[in-house]
Coordinates of C-alpha atoms in Angstrom, one line a residue:
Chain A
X14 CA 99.1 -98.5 -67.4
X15 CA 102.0 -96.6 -65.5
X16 CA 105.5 -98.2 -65.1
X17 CA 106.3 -98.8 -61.6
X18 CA 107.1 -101.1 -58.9
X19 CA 104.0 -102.2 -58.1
X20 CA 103.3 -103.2 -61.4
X21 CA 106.3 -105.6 -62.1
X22 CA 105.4 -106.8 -58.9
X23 CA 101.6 -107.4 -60.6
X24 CA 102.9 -108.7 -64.2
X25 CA 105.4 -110.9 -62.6
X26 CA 102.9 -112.4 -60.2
X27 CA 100.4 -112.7 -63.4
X28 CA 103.1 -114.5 -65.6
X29 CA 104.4 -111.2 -67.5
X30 CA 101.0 -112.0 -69.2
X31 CA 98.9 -109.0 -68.8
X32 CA 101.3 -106.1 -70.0
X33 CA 99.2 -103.8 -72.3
X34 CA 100.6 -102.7 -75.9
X35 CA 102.6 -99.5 -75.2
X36 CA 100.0 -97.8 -77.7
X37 CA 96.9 -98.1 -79.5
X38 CA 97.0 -99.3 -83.5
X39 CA 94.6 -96.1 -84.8
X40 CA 92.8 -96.4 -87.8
X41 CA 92.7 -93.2 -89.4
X42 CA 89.5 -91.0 -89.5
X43 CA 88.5 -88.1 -92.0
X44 CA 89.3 -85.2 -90.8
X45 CA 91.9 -84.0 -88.1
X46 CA 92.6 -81.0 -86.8
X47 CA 96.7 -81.6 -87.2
X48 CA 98.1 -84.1 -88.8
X49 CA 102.1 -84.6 -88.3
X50 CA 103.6 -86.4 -91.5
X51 CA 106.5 -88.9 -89.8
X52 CA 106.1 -90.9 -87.0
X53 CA 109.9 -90.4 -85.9
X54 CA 110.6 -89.4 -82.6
X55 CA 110.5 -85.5 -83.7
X56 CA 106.5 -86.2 -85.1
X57 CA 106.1 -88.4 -82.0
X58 CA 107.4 -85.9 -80.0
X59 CA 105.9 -83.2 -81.4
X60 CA 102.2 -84.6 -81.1
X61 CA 103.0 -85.4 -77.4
X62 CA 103.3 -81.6 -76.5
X63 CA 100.8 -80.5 -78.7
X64 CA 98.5 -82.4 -76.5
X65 CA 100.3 -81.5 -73.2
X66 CA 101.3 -77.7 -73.2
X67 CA 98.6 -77.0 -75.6
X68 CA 95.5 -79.2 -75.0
X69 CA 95.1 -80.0 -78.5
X70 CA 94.5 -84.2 -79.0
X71 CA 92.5 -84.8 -82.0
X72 CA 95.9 -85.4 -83.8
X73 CA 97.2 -88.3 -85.9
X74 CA 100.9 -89.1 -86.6
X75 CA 101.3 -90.7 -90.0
X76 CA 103.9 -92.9 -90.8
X77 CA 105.0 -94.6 -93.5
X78 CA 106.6 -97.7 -92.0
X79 CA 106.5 -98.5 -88.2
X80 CA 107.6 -96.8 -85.0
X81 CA 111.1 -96.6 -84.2
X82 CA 112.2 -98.2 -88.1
X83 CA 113.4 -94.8 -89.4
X84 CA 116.2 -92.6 -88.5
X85 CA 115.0 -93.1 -84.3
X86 CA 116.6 -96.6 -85.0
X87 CA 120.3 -95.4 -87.2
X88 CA 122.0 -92.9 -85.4
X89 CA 125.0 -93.3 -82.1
X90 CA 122.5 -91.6 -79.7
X91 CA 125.0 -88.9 -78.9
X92 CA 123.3 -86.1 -76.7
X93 CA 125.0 -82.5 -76.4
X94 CA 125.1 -78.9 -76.3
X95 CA 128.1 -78.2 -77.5
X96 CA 127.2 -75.3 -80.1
X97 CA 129.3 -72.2 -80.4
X98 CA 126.7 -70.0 -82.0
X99 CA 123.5 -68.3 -80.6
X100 CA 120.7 -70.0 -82.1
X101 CA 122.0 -73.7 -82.1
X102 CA 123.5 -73.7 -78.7
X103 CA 120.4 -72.0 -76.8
X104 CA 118.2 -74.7 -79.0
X105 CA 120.2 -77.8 -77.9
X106 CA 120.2 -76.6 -74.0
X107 CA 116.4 -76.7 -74.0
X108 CA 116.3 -80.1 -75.6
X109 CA 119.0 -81.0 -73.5
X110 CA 117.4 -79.8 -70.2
X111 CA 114.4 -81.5 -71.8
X112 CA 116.5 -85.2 -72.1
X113 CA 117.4 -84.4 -68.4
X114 CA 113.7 -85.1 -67.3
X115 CA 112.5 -87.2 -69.9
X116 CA 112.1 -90.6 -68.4
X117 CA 110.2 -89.3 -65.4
X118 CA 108.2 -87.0 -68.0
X119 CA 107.5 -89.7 -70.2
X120 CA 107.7 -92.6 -67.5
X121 CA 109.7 -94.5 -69.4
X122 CA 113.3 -95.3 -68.6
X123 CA 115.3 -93.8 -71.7
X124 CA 118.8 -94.6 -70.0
X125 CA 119.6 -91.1 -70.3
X126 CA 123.2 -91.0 -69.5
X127 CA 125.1 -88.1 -68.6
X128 CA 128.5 -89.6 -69.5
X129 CA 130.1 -86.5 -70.8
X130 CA 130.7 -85.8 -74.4
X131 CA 134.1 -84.4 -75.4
X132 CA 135.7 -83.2 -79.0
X133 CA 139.3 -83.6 -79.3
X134 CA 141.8 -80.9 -80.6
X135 CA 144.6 -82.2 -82.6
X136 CA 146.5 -78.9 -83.8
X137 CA 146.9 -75.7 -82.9
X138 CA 143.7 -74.2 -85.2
X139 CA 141.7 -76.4 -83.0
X140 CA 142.4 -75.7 -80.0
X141 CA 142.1 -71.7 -80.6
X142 CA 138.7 -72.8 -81.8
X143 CA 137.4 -75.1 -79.1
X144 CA 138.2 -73.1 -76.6
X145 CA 136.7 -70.3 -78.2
X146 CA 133.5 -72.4 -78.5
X147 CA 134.0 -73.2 -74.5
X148 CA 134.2 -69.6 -73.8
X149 CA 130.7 -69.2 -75.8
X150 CA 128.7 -72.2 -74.2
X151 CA 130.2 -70.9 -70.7
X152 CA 128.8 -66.9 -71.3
X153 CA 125.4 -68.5 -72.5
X154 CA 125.5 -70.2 -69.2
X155 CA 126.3 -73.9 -70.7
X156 CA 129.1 -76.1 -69.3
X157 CA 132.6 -76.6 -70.4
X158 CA 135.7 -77.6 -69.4
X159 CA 138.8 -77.4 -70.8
X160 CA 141.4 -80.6 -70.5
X161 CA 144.6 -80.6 -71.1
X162 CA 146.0 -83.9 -73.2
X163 CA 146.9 -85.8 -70.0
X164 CA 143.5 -85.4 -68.8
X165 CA 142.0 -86.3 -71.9
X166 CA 144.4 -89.3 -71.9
X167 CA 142.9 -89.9 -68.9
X168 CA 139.1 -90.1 -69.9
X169 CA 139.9 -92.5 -72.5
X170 CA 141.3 -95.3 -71.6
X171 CA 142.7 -97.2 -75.0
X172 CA 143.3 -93.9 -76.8
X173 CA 146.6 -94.1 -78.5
X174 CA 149.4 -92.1 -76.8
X175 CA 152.3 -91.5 -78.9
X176 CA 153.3 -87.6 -78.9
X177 CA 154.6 -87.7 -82.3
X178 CA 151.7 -88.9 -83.9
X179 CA 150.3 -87.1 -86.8
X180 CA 147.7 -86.2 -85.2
X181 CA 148.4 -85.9 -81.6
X182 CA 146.0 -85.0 -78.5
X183 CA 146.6 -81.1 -78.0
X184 CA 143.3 -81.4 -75.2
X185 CA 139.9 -81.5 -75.3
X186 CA 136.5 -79.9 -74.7
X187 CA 134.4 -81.3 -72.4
X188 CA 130.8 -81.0 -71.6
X189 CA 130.0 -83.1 -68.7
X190 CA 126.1 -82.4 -68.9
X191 CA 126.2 -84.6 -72.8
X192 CA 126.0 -88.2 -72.8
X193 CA 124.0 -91.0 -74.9
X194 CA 120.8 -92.4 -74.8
X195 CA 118.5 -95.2 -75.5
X196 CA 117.1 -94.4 -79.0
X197 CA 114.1 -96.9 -79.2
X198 CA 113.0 -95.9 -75.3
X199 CA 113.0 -92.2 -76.7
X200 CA 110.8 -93.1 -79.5
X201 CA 108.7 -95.8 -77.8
X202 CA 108.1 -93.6 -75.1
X203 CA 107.1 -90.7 -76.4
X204 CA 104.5 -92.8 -78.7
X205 CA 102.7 -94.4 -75.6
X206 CA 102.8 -91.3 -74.0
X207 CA 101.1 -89.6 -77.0
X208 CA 98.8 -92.0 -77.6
X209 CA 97.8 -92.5 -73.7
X210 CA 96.6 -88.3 -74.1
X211 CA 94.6 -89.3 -77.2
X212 CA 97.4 -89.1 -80.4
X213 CA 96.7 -91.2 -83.2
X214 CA 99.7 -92.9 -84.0
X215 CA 98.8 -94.3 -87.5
X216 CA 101.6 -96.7 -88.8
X217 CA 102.1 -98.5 -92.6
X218 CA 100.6 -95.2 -93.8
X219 CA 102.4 -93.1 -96.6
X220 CA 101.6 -89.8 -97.2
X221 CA 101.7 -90.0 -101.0
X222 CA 100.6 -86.0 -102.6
X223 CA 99.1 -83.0 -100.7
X224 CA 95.5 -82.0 -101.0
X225 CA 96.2 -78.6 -102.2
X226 CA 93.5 -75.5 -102.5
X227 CA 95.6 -72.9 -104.2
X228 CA 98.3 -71.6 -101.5
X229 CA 96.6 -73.5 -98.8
X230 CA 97.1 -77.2 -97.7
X231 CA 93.5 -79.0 -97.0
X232 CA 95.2 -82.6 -96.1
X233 CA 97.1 -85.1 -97.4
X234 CA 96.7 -88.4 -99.8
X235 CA 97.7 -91.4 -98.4
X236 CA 97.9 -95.2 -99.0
X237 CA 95.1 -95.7 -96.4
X238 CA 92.6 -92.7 -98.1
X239 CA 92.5 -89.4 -97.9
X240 CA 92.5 -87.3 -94.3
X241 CA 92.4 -83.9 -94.1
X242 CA 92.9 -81.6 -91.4
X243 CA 93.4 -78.2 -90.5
X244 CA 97.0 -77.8 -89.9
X245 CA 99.5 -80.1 -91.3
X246 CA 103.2 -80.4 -90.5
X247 CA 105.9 -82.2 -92.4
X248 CA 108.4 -83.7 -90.3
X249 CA 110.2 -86.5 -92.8
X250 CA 113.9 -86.1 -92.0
X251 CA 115.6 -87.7 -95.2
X252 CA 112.4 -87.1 -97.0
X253 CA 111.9 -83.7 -96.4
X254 CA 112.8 -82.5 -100.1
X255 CA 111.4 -85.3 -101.8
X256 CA 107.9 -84.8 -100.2
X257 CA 108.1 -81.2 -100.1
X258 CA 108.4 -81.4 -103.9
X259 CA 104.9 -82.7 -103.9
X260 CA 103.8 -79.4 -102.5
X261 CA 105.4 -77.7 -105.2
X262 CA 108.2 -76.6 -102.7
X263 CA 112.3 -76.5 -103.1
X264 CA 114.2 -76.2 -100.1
X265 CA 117.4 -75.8 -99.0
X266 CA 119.1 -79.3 -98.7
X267 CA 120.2 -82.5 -100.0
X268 CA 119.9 -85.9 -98.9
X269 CA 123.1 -87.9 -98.2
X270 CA 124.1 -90.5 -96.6
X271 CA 125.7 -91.1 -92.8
X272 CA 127.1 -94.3 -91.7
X273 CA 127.8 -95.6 -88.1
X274 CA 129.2 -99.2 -87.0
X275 CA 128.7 -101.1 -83.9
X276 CA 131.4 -103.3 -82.6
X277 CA 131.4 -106.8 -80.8
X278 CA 130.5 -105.7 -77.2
X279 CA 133.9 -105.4 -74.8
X280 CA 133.9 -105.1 -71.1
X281 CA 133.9 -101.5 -70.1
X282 CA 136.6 -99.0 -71.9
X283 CA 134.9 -96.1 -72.5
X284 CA 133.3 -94.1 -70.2
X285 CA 132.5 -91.4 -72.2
X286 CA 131.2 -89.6 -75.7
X287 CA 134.4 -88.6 -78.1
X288 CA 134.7 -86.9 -80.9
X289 CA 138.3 -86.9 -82.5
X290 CA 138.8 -83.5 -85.1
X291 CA 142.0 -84.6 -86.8
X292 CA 140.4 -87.9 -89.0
X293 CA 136.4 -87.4 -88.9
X294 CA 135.3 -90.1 -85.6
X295 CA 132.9 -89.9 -83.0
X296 CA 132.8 -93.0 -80.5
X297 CA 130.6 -93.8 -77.4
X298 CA 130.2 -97.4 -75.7
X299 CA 127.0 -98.8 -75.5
X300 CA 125.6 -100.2 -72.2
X301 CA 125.5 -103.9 -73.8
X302 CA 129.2 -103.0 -74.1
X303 CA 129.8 -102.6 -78.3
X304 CA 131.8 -99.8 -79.6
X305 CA 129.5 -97.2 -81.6
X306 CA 131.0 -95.0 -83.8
X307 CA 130.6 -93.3 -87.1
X308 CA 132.0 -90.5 -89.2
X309 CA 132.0 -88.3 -91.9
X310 CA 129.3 -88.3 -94.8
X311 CA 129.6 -90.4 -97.9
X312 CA 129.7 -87.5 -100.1
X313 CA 126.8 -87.3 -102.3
X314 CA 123.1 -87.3 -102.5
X315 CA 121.6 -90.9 -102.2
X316 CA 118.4 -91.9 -100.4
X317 CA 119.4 -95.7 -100.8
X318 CA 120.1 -96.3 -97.1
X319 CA 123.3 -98.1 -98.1
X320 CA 126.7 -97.1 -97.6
X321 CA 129.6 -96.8 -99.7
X322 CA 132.9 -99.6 -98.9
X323 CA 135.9 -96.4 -99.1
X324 CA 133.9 -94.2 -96.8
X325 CA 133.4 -97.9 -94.6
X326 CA 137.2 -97.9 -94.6
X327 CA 137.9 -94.4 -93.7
X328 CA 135.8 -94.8 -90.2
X329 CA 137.7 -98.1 -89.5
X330 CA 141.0 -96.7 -90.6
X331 CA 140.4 -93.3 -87.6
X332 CA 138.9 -96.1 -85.3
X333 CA 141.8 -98.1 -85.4
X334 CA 144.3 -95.4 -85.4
X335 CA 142.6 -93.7 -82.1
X336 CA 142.3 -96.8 -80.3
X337 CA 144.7 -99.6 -81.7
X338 CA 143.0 -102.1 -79.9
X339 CA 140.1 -101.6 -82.2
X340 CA 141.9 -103.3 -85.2
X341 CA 140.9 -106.5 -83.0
X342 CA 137.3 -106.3 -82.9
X343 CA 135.1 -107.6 -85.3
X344 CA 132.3 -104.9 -86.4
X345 CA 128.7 -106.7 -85.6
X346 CA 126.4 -104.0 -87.4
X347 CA 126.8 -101.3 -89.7
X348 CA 124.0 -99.3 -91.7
X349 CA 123.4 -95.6 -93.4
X350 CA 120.5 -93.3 -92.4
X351 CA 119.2 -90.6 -94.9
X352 CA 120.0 -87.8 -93.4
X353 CA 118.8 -84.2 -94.7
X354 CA 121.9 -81.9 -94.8
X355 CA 120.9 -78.4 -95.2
X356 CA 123.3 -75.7 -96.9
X357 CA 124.3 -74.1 -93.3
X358 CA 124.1 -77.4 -91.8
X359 CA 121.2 -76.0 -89.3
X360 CA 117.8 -77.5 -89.0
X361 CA 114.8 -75.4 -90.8
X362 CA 111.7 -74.9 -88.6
X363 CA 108.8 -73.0 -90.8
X364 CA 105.3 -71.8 -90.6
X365 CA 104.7 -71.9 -94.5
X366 CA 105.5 -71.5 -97.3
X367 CA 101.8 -72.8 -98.1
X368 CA 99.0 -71.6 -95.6
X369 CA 98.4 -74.4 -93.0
X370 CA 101.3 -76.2 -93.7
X371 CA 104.3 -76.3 -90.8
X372 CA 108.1 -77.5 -91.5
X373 CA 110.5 -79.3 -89.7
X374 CA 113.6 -80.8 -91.5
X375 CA 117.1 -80.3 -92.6
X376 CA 118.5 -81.8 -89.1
X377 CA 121.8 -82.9 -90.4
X378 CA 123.5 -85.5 -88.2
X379 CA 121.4 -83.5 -85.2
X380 CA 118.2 -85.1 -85.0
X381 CA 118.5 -87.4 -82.4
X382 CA 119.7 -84.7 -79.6
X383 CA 117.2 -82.2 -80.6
X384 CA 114.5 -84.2 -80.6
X385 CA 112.8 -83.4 -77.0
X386 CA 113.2 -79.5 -77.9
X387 CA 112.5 -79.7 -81.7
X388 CA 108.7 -81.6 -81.1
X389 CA 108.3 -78.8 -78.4
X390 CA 109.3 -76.1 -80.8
X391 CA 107.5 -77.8 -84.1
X392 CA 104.0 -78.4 -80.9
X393 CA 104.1 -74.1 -80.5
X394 CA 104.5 -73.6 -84.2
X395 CA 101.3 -75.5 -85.1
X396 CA 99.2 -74.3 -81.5
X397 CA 100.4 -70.3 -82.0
X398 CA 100.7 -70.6 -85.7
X399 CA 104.1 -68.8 -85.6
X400 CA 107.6 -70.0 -84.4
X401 CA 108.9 -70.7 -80.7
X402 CA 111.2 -67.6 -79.6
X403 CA 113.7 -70.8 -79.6
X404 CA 113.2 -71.6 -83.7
X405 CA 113.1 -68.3 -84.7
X406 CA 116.1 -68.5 -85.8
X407 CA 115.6 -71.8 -87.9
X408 CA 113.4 -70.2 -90.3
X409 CA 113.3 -70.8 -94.0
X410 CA 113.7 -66.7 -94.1
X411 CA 117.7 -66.6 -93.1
X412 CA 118.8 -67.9 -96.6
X413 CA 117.5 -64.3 -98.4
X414 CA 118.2 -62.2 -95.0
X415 CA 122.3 -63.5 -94.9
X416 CA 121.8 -64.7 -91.4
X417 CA 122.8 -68.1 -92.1
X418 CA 123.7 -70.4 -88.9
X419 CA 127.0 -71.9 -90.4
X420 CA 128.9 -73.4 -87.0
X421 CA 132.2 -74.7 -89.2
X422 CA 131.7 -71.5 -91.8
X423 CA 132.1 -73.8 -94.8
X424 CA 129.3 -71.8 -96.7
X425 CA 126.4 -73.6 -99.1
X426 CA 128.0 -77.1 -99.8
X427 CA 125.4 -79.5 -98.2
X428 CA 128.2 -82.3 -97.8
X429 CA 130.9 -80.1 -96.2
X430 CA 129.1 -79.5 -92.9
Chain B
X6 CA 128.5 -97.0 -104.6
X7 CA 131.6 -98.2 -105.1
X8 CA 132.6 -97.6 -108.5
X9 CA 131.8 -94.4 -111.2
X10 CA 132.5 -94.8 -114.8
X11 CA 134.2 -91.7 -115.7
X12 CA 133.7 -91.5 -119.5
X13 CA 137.4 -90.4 -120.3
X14 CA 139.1 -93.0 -118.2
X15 CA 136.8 -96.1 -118.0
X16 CA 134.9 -97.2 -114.7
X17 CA 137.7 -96.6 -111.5
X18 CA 137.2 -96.1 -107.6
X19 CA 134.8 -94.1 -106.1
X20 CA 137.6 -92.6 -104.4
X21 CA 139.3 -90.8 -107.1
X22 CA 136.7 -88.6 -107.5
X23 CA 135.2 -85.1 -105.8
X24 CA 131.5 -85.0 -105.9
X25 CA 130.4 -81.4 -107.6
X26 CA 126.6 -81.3 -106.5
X27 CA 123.5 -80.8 -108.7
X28 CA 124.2 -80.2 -112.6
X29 CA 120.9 -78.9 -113.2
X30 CA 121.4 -75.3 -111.3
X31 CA 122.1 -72.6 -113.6
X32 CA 124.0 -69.3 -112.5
X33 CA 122.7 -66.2 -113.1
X34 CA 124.5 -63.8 -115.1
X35 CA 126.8 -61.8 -112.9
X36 CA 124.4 -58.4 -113.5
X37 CA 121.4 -59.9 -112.6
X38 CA 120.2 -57.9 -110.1
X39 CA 117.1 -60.4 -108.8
X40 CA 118.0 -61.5 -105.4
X41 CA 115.0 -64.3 -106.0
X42 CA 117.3 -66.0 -108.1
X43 CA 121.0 -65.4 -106.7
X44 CA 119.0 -67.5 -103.5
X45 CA 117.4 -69.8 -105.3
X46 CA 120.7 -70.7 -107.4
X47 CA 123.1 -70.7 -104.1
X48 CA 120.5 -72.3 -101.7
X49 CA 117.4 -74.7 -103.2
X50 CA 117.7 -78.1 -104.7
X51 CA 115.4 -80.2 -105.9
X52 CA 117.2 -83.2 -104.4
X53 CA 115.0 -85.9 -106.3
X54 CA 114.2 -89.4 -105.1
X55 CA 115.4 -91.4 -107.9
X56 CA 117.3 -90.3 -111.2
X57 CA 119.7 -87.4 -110.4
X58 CA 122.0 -85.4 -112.9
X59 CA 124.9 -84.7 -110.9
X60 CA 129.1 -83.2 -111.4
X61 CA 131.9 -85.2 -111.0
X62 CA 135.6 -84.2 -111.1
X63 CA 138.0 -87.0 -111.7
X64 CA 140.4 -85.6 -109.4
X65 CA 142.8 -88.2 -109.2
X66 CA 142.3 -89.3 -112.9
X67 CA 142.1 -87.7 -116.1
X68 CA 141.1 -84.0 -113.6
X69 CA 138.1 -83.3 -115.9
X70 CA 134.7 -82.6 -115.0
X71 CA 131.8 -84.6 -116.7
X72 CA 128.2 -85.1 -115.9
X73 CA 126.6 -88.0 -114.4
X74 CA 122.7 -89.1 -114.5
X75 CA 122.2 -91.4 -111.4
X76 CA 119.7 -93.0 -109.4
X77 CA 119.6 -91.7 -105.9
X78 CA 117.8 -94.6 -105.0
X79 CA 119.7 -97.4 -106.1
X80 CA 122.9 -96.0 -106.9
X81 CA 122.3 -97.2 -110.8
X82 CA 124.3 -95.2 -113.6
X83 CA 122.0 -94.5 -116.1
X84 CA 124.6 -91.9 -118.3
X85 CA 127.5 -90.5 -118.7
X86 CA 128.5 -87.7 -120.2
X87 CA 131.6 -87.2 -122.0
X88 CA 131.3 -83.4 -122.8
X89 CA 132.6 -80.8 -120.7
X90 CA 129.9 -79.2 -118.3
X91 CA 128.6 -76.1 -119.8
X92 CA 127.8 -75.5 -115.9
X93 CA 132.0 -75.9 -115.0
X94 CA 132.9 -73.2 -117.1
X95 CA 130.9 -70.8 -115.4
X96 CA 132.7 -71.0 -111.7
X97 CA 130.2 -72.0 -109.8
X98 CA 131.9 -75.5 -109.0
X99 CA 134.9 -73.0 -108.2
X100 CA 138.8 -73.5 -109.1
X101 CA 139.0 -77.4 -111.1
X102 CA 142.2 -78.2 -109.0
X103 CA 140.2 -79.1 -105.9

């Protein structure tokens, strides 16, 4: 059924009775000729344009919970492209051209809101750097603005203003084009748009060991039997290590812990995404009107989902000293998502190691952005069986060749980036 | 996690200590010409779901580096271990006065 007018008009005439489910409950079948492992938007996502730009629909999504419960539903939504370097920031602007479209692609209303997304310099260092990093989005044809403190002042309303601080506001850089968006109307939508073109979306199914004929993957083991299929892609996010283990593969990364807090909600404060350089923060208001905000990692590797009381503190402590009036409001939610930090802190998009077998992982804290342009990207790799001119850059490959994509230059240290 | 036993100074915040990654990575000798296993030393972990040998460094304790075998699931401490690293004394975890 499409979303439209008409059909409120219907379902409220009918008693909101005769709404269908969003997507079909599949059962899975033998054989397949992809399966995606993760049913997170970038699996979801991924199966959607494997069906649209490349016609290919006998596909089944495999996850291990149920739609929307993974990382899709524990991150602050933030959507940018912000990236200094080459093969991040021409990445991001696809999936954020992508994000532009997206509820009229999907038709479903994902409250994409272009509310502007700005990182704050607090010394000198980071103002040389930011507006170096404005000078590269600009040349690759991205925007940014510089704004001097009083305009930054000016966006946030609340933002402490004392010029002799520790860590006052030297300016900011501003993309106007970033924004937030609704994360379960991302994920929901691009599930009932996948299945409407003939996905399998097959929740409460864990992939569980590989199906392995020497250096080639034949289809997975699952807790629902045994499916094979003729290309399979592993798109897992904190899991990625853990299940590419299975396969007998090591990568790159680590899995650590991110936390994020949601306040009571407020009437309307901010207006915009910030993102404060001096003590780790990034803040955005929702449209129910709660403060969201995280900060910087816990520190070491956990899958447990649960965050740690000092780092808790930390986040509070830069909330509060960024906007006093923060120490007021009582914190409604908090959780962790696993989050897969590579050692460059760039995502890893692979055809291989194994024959048949297709990666997508190592997102870091930039999973939720990418997620339009990384299924699109992860769709070509399966169709063309090698990467989107996009990805190329994302490949497993860069770690022997030296051409790392390290954006804060902190070098191999999972945790740092 | 909230709490790490360091096996010097008894069990003390989490926040007096610096986290030193994966114990179980060995560096190869500095004339080992295999790039194979320079990258697989600097770059690939096996990151397991469950127990996890990891480095500590009680920075704002005893400052001594000790290993630690815990579950990445659950946060559970199986062991501590009070001798020195062999790993530390190579410098792969770098300078001790982080």
């Amino acid at each position: 059924m499409k979303y439209n007018f008409a059909a409120i008009v219907k379902q409220a005439l009918n008693g909101q009775r005769g709404w269908p489910r969003a997507w079909r409950s599949a059962t899975p079948k033998a054989h397949y000729d992809v399966i995606i492992i993760g049913g997170g938007g970038h699996g979801l996502a991924a199966a959607y344009y494997l069906a649209k730009n490349h016609g290919i629909t006998n596909v089944a999504v495999l996850e291990k919970g149920w739609i929307g419960g993974g990382n899709a539903g524990r991150n602050t939504t933030i959507v940018r492209s912000n990236y200094e370097l080459q093969d991040n920031s021409r990445f991001y602007e696809h999936s954020l051209k992508l994000w532009e479209e997206l509820s009229t692609e999907l038709n479903f209303n994902t409250m994409f809101s272009q509310r502007g997304a700005m990182i704050v310099a607090q010394n000198d260092g980071s103002v040389d750097y930011l507006l170096k990093r404005g000078n590269a989005m600009r040349l690759q044809g991205i925007d940014a603005q510089w704004l001097s403190p009083d305009e930054v002042r000016k966006e946030l309303s609340g933002v402490y203003s004392d010029e002799n601080a520790r860590l006052p506001i030297y300016g900011g850089l501003m993309q106007r084009r970033g924004g937030t968006a609704r994360h379960d109307a991302m994920i929901w939508g691009y599930a009932r748009a996948a299945s409407a073109l003939g996905i399998d979306i097959i929740e409460n199914c864990e992939v569980t060991d590989f199906v392995l004929q020497g250096e080639k993957v034949l289809g997975v083991q699952t807790t629902r039997g045994k499916i094979l299929s003729g290309a399979t892609a592993l798109s897992v996010a904190g899991h990625s290590g853990h299940l590419a283990a299975k396969a007998g593969i090591r990568l790159p990364l680590e899995s650590h812990l991110l936390q994020a807090f949601v306040t009571e909600p407020v009437k309307p404060l901010l207006d915009t995404v910030a993102v404060f350089s001096g003590l780790e923060l990034y803040i955005s208001q929702s449209d129910k009107g709660g403060l969201v905000f995280g900060g910087e990692l816990d520190g070491y590797n956990s899958y447990s989902q649960r965050g740690s009381f000092s780092r808790s503190r930390d986040i509070m402590k830069a909330a509060a000293t960024y906007f006093p009036m923060m120490s007021r409001l009582k914190v409604l939610r908090q959780w962790a998502g696993v989050v897969d930090m590579t050692m460059d802190g760039s995502p890893i998009m692979h055809c291989g190691p194994l024959d048949n077998l297709y990666i997508n992982a190592g997102w870091c804290y930039g999973g939720f952005k990418g997620t339009p342009a990384a299924g699109w990207c992860l769709a070509h790799s399966i169709a063309e069986n090698e990467l989107h001119p996009l990805s190329k850059g994302f490949s497993l490959d860069r770690f022997k060749s030296g051409k790392t994509i390290d954006e804060p230059g902190t070098g191999p240290v999972p945790n740092a980036h | 996690m909230n709490r790490i036993p360091c096996p010097h100074c008894g069990e003390r915040d989490l926040e007096e200590f610096y986290y030193g990654g994966d114990a179980t990575v060995q560096r190869p000798s500095m004339d080992d010409g295999s790039l194979e296993r320079w990258h697989d030393f600097v770059y690939l972990r096996d990151n397991p779901r469950g127990p996890h040998s990891e480095l500590w460094y009680h920075s704002s304790g005893c400052r001594r580096w000790f290993k630690l075998t815990r579950d990445t699931l659950n946060h559970q401490i199986l062991a501590a271990d009070q001798k020195e690293p062999e790993t530390v004394t190579g410098d792969n975890v770098g300078d001790s006065n982080v």
